[in-house]
């Protein structure tokens, strides 16, 4: 696919203000390993969440002098310089696709619905919200643009900020990365496939157990790099593709046994890749393992379809159908919260994507 269709190089100038809310997402088939400019090694699929969101307001105004500050960024109403390098990199990467941005200064103000220090990856929702605001500015100059076209560009730009952010645009399930299993899928932006997902997944629950609120010892960006030359890279890419095909069947048929098997296999493969890269690293913690063991025991004892997935960190996402919420939440509170840092957990569920505020 040529990326030229994403270039908008009209010379425009104006004042504009907009605000968007973008959700976090949790991958079922994991994106791990990238090449070129933020292109994935394998296709991934995620549930869009509904409670964990970033809300971002951007004001655009013509820049008087090119050496003026290009953007200022407030997080929770405060200047937070630690975010600047990531935003600067994002701006540098998106500029060729919207060069008129260079002539504007952006005042960005952002906040999360979840605690920033919860160890929950916020870059997906943050980059998606920012991309949606920028695309909304561009949208004024495209009278012919459908919502679908602007969401595609938002996903494309969000990806340049953080790969998983490409999936934080729409919902309830998003596919990013080319796969024969989803004919519209591609490496440049994520799509919401038109499949009829089984109704059990429309309001699937995700309870996030906060095992460690701290900064990760190895960032995702470094982890992705370690997939280059990884001894199991070829097998991992093959596995992700096979898993995606099987998971599509589980998601359309409602086969929870298959869903659970694939979701947990993906989480463990992701962490196995970390443990077998060079240098190797481990992001799970003793409490992570204790939770996984208890989830397996609980499932064996009760037959209830509770399963886990993991991000690139120690926290555990517990996935289960809404109809089983009462006994499962009871189990979480009695047996698992004890393993969380300061007993912290977040209740979330599958959602339908970003919205303009
Ligand atoms: C383990 O999207 O955070 O969460 O593209 O370098 O910003 P960058 O990486 P990022 O990687 C997320 C990886 C993952 C799996 C996933 O979300 O698919």
Coordinates of C-alpha atoms and ligand atoms in Angstrom, one line a residue:
X1 CA 0.0 0.0 0.0
X2 CA 1.3 3.4 -0.9
X3 CA 1.3 5.9 2.0
X4 CA 1.0 8.8 -0.5
X5 CA -2.8 8.9 0.0
X6 CA -2.1 10.0 3.6
X7 CA -0.2 13.1 2.6
X8 CA -2.2 16.3 2.8
X9 CA 0.1 19.1 1.6
X10 CA -2.2 22.0 1.0
X11 CA -0.9 25.2 2.5
X12 CA -3.5 26.1 5.1
X13 CA -3.6 28.3 8.1
X14 CA -6.1 28.8 10.9
X15 CA -7.2 28.7 14.5
X16 CA -9.0 25.5 15.6
X17 CA -9.7 23.8 18.9
X18 CA -11.0 20.3 19.4
X19 CA -11.2 17.6 22.1
X20 CA -11.2 13.8 21.8
X21 CA -11.4 10.9 24.1
X22 CA -9.6 7.7 23.0
X23 CA -9.7 4.3 24.8
X24 CA -6.9 2.0 25.8
X25 CA -6.9 -1.4 24.3
X26 CA -5.8 -4.9 25.3
X27 CA -4.2 -7.1 22.7
X28 CA -5.3 -10.7 22.4
X29 CA -2.8 -11.5 19.6
X30 CA 0.2 -9.5 20.5
X31 CA 2.2 -7.1 18.4
X32 CA 5.8 -7.8 19.3
X33 CA 8.6 -6.8 16.9
X34 CA 8.5 -4.1 14.3
X35 CA 10.5 -2.9 11.2
X36 CA 10.7 0.2 9.1
X37 CA 8.7 3.1 10.4
X38 CA 6.5 1.5 13.0
X39 CA 5.4 -1.5 10.9
X40 CA 4.5 -4.6 12.7
X41 CA 6.2 -8.0 12.3
X42 CA 2.9 -9.8 12.7
X43 CA -0.8 -8.9 12.7
X44 CA -2.5 -8.3 16.1
X45 CA -6.0 -8.0 17.4
X46 CA -7.3 -6.3 20.5
X47 CA -10.3 -5.5 22.5
X48 CA -11.0 -1.8 22.7
X49 CA -11.7 -0.8 26.3
X50 CA -14.3 1.6 27.6
X51 CA -13.3 2.9 31.0
X52 CA -9.5 3.4 30.6
X53 CA -9.4 6.5 28.4
X54 CA -7.3 9.5 27.6
X55 CA -9.0 12.9 27.0
X56 CA -7.0 15.4 25.0
X57 CA -7.8 18.9 23.9
X58 CA -5.6 20.6 21.3
X59 CA -5.7 24.3 20.3
X60 CA -4.1 25.1 16.9
X61 CA -2.9 28.6 16.1
X62 CA -0.6 30.0 13.3
X63 CA 3.0 30.1 14.5
X64 CA 4.4 33.6 14.4
X65 CA 8.1 32.5 14.0
X66 CA 9.3 29.1 13.1
X67 CA 11.6 29.1 16.1
X68 CA 8.7 29.6 18.4
X69 CA 7.7 26.6 20.5
X70 CA 5.9 24.2 18.3
X71 CA 3.8 22.6 21.0
X72 CA 3.2 22.8 24.7
X73 CA 1.9 19.9 26.7
X74 CA 0.0 19.8 29.9
X75 CA -0.8 16.5 31.6
X76 CA -3.3 16.8 34.4
X77 CA -3.1 20.6 34.0
X78 CA 0.7 20.5 34.7
X79 CA 3.7 20.8 32.5
X80 CA 5.3 17.4 32.4
X81 CA 8.6 17.5 30.5
X82 CA 9.2 13.8 30.7
X83 CA 6.5 13.4 27.9
X84 CA 8.2 15.9 25.5
X85 CA 10.6 13.6 23.7
X86 CA 7.9 11.1 22.8
X87 CA 5.6 13.9 21.6
X88 CA 8.4 15.5 19.6
X89 CA 9.2 12.2 17.9
X90 CA 5.5 11.8 17.1
X91 CA 5.4 15.3 15.6
X92 CA 8.5 14.7 13.6
X93 CA 7.1 11.5 12.2
X94 CA 3.6 12.8 11.3
X95 CA 4.9 16.1 9.8
X96 CA 5.5 14.7 6.2
X97 CA 1.8 13.6 6.2
X98 CA 0.5 17.1 7.2
X99 CA 3.2 19.6 6.5
X100 CA 1.0 22.6 7.3
X101 CA 1.3 21.6 10.9
X102 CA 4.8 23.1 10.9
X103 CA 3.2 26.5 10.6
X104 CA 1.0 26.0 13.7
X105 CA 1.7 25.9 17.3
X106 CA -0.2 23.3 19.3
X107 CA -1.4 23.7 22.8
X108 CA -2.1 20.2 24.1
X109 CA -3.8 19.3 27.3
X110 CA -4.4 15.7 28.3
X111 CA -5.7 13.6 31.2
X112 CA -6.3 9.9 31.8
X113 CA -9.3 8.3 33.5
X114 CA -6.8 5.9 35.2
X115 CA -3.9 6.8 37.4
X116 CA -0.8 7.5 35.3
X117 CA 1.3 5.7 37.8
X118 CA -0.8 2.5 37.6
X119 CA 1.6 0.8 35.3
X120 CA -1.2 0.7 32.6
X121 CA 0.3 1.6 29.3
X122 CA -1.2 5.0 28.4
X123 CA 0.7 5.6 25.2
X124 CA -1.9 3.9 23.1
X125 CA -4.9 6.0 24.3
X126 CA -2.7 9.1 24.5
X127 CA -1.3 8.9 21.0
X128 CA -4.7 8.0 19.6
X129 CA -6.4 11.0 21.2
X130 CA -3.7 13.3 20.0
X131 CA -3.9 11.9 16.4
X132 CA -7.7 12.3 16.4
X133 CA -7.4 16.0 17.4
X134 CA -4.9 16.6 14.6
X135 CA -7.0 14.7 12.0
X136 CA -10.0 16.7 13.2
X137 CA -8.1 19.9 12.3
X138 CA -7.2 18.5 8.9
X139 CA -10.8 17.4 8.4
X140 CA -12.0 21.0 8.1
X141 CA -10.2 21.2 4.8
X142 CA -11.6 17.9 3.3
X143 CA -15.3 18.5 2.6
X144 CA -15.5 15.1 1.0
X145 CA -14.0 13.0 3.9
X146 CA -16.1 10.2 5.4
X147 CA -15.7 9.4 9.1
X148 CA -14.1 6.1 8.0
X149 CA -11.5 8.0 6.0
X150 CA -10.6 10.3 8.9
X151 CA -10.4 7.3 11.3
X152 CA -8.1 5.6 8.9
X153 CA -5.8 8.6 8.9
X154 CA -6.0 8.9 12.7
X155 CA -5.0 5.3 13.1
X156 CA -2.2 5.8 10.6
X157 CA -0.9 8.8 12.5
X158 CA -1.4 7.2 15.9
X159 CA 0.7 4.2 14.8
X160 CA 3.6 6.6 14.2
X161 CA 3.4 7.6 17.8
X162 CA 3.0 4.1 19.2
X163 CA 2.2 0.9 17.3
X164 CA -0.6 -0.3 19.6
X165 CA -2.2 3.2 19.4
X166 CA -3.3 2.4 15.9
X167 CA -5.9 0.1 17.5
X168 CA -7.2 2.7 19.9
X169 CA -9.5 4.4 17.5
X170 CA -12.6 2.2 17.0
X171 CA -14.0 -1.1 18.3
X172 CA -15.0 -3.4 19.7
X173 CA -12.2 -5.5 18.1
X174 CA -9.4 -4.0 16.1
X175 CA -7.0 -5.7 13.7
X176 CA -3.6 -4.1 12.8
X177 CA -1.2 -5.7 10.5
X178 CA -1.7 -7.5 7.2
X179 CA -3.3 -10.9 7.4
X180 CA -5.2 -13.1 4.9
X181 CA -7.7 -13.8 7.6
X182 CA -9.0 -10.2 7.4
X183 CA -9.0 -9.1 3.8
X184 CA -9.0 -5.3 4.6
X185 CA -6.2 -5.5 7.1
X186 CA -2.8 -3.8 6.5
X187 CA 0.3 -2.7 8.2
X188 CA -0.4 1.0 8.0
X189 CA -3.5 1.4 10.0
X190 CA -5.9 -0.7 12.1
X191 CA -9.4 -1.7 11.0
X192 CA -12.5 -2.7 12.8
X193 CA -13.4 -5.8 10.9
X194 CA -17.0 -6.1 9.7
X195 CA -17.4 -9.7 11.2
X196 CA -20.4 -10.5 13.3
X197 CA -18.6 -11.2 16.6
X198 CA -20.4 -13.6 19.0
X199 CA -22.6 -11.6 21.4
X200 CA -20.7 -12.9 24.4
X201 CA -17.8 -10.6 23.4
X202 CA -19.8 -7.4 23.0
X203 CA -19.5 -6.6 26.7
X204 CA -16.6 -8.9 27.7
X205 CA -15.1 -7.8 31.1
X206 CA -11.5 -6.8 31.7
X207 CA -10.4 -6.4 35.3
X208 CA -6.9 -5.1 35.4
X209 CA -4.9 -6.2 38.4
X210 CA -2.2 -3.7 39.2
X211 CA 0.7 -5.8 40.3
X212 CA 3.3 -3.1 39.8
X213 CA 2.7 0.6 39.4
X214 CA 6.3 1.4 38.6
X215 CA 8.1 2.2 35.5
X216 CA 8.9 -0.9 33.5
X217 CA 12.6 -2.0 33.6
X218 CA 12.6 -2.5 29.8
X219 CA 10.4 -0.4 27.6
X220 CA 8.2 -1.9 24.8
X221 CA 10.3 0.0 22.3
X222 CA 13.4 -1.8 23.4
X223 CA 11.6 -5.1 23.6
X224 CA 10.4 -4.7 20.0
X225 CA 14.0 -4.1 18.9
X226 CA 15.2 -7.3 20.6
X227 CA 12.9 -9.3 18.2
X228 CA 15.4 -8.4 15.4
X229 CA 17.7 -11.4 15.2
X230 CA 15.7 -13.2 17.9
X231 CA 16.3 -16.9 17.7
X232 CA 12.5 -17.6 17.6
X233 CA 11.4 -14.7 15.5
X234 CA 10.3 -16.7 12.5
X235 CA 8.4 -19.2 14.7
X236 CA 6.7 -16.4 16.6
X237 CA 5.5 -14.6 13.5
X238 CA 4.1 -17.9 12.2
X239 CA 2.5 -18.6 15.5
X240 CA 0.8 -15.2 15.7
X241 CA -0.6 -15.6 12.2
X242 CA -2.0 -19.1 13.0
X243 CA -3.4 -17.9 16.3
X244 CA -5.2 -15.0 14.6
X245 CA -6.9 -17.4 12.2
X246 CA -8.0 -19.6 15.1
X247 CA -9.0 -16.7 17.3
X248 CA -11.3 -15.3 14.6
X249 CA -13.2 -18.6 14.7
X250 CA -13.5 -18.4 18.5
X251 CA -14.6 -14.8 18.4
X252 CA -17.3 -15.4 15.8
X253 CA -18.5 -18.8 17.2
X254 CA -18.3 -17.9 20.9
X255 CA -16.0 -20.9 21.5
X256 CA -14.7 -19.8 24.9
X257 CA -12.5 -22.9 25.4
X258 CA -10.6 -21.9 22.2
X259 CA -10.6 -18.2 23.1
X260 CA -9.1 -19.0 26.5
X261 CA -6.4 -21.3 25.1
X262 CA -5.3 -18.8 22.5
X263 CA -5.4 -15.7 24.7
X264 CA -3.3 -17.3 27.4
X265 CA -0.9 -18.9 24.9
X266 CA -0.3 -15.4 23.3
X267 CA 0.4 -13.8 26.7
X268 CA 2.8 -16.5 27.6
X269 CA 4.5 -16.4 24.2
X270 CA 5.0 -12.7 24.5
X271 CA 6.8 -13.1 27.8
X272 CA 8.7 -16.1 26.5
X273 CA 10.0 -13.9 23.7
X274 CA 11.3 -11.5 26.4
X275 CA 12.9 -14.3 28.4
X276 CA 14.7 -15.7 25.3
X277 CA 15.9 -12.5 23.7
X278 CA 19.5 -11.3 24.0
X279 CA 19.8 -9.7 26.4
X280 CA 16.9 -11.5 28.1
X281 CA 14.5 -9.8 30.6
X282 CA 11.6 -10.8 32.8
X283 CA 8.7 -8.5 33.4
X284 CA 6.5 -10.9 35.3
X285 CA 6.8 -10.8 39.1
X286 CA 6.2 -13.4 41.8
X287 CA 2.7 -11.9 42.3
X288 CA 2.0 -12.2 38.5
X289 CA 2.8 -15.9 38.6
X290 CA 0.7 -16.4 41.8
X291 CA -2.3 -14.8 40.1
X292 CA -1.9 -17.0 37.0
X293 CA -1.7 -20.1 39.1
X294 CA -4.9 -19.1 41.0
X295 CA -6.7 -18.3 37.8
X296 CA -5.9 -21.8 36.5
X297 CA -7.0 -23.4 39.8
X298 CA -10.2 -21.4 39.9
X299 CA -11.1 -22.4 36.3
X300 CA -10.4 -26.0 37.0
X301 CA -12.6 -26.0 40.2
X302 CA -15.5 -23.9 39.0
X303 CA -15.5 -24.4 35.2
X304 CA -16.1 -20.6 34.9
X305 CA -14.4 -19.1 31.8
X306 CA -12.0 -16.8 33.5
X307 CA -8.7 -16.3 31.7
X308 CA -5.8 -13.8 31.7
X309 CA -3.7 -11.9 29.3
X310 CA -0.5 -9.8 29.9
X311 CA 0.9 -6.7 28.5
X312 CA 4.6 -5.9 28.5
X313 CA 4.6 -5.6 32.2
X314 CA 3.7 -7.3 35.5
X315 CA 0.0 -6.4 35.6
X316 CA -2.6 -9.0 34.7
X317 CA -5.7 -8.4 32.6
X318 CA -8.5 -10.8 33.6
X319 CA -11.0 -11.5 30.9
X320 CA -14.5 -13.0 31.4
X321 CA -18.1 -12.8 30.2
X322 CA -20.4 -10.2 31.8
X323 CA -22.9 -13.0 32.9
X324 CA -20.2 -14.5 35.2
X325 CA -19.2 -11.2 36.8
X326 CA -20.7 -11.8 40.2
X327 CA -18.8 -14.9 41.3
X328 CA -15.6 -13.9 39.4
X329 CA -15.5 -10.4 41.0
X330 CA -16.0 -12.1 44.4
X331 CA -13.1 -14.4 43.7
X332 CA -10.9 -11.5 42.5
X333 CA -11.7 -9.5 45.7
X334 CA -11.2 -12.5 48.1
X335 CA -8.2 -14.2 46.4
X336 CA -6.4 -11.9 44.0
X337 CA -6.5 -8.3 45.1
X338 CA -4.1 -9.4 47.9
X339 CA -1.4 -9.7 45.1
X340 CA -2.0 -6.2 43.8
X341 CA 0.1 -3.2 44.8
X342 CA -1.9 -1.4 47.4
X343 CA -4.8 -3.6 46.5
X344 CA -5.3 -1.6 43.3
X345 CA -7.4 -3.0 40.4
X346 CA -9.4 -1.4 37.6
X347 CA -12.8 -2.7 36.3
X348 CA -13.2 -2.2 32.6
X349 CA -15.0 -3.8 29.7
X350 CA -15.1 -3.9 25.9
X351 CA -16.0 -0.6 24.3
X352 CA -16.7 0.9 20.9
X353 CA -13.9 3.4 20.4
X354 CA -13.0 7.0 20.5
X355 CA -15.4 9.9 20.6
X356 CA -15.3 13.7 20.1
X357 CA -16.1 15.6 23.3
Ligands
LIG1 C1 3.0 -5.9 24.5 O1 2.7 -0.1 21.1 O2 3.8 0.2 23.3 O3 1.4 -4.2 24.4 O4 5.2 0.9 19.0 O5 7.2 1.0 20.5 O6 5.2 2.3 21.0 P1 5.7 1.0 20.4 O7 5.2 -0.2 21.3 P2 3.8 -0.4 22.0 O8 3.9 -2.0 22.1 C2 2.9 -2.7 22.8 C3 3.2 -4.1 22.8 C4 2.2 -5.0 23.6 C5 1.3 -5.8 22.7 C6 0.2 -5.1 22.0 O9 -0.4 -4.2 22.5 O10 -0.1 -5.6 20.9

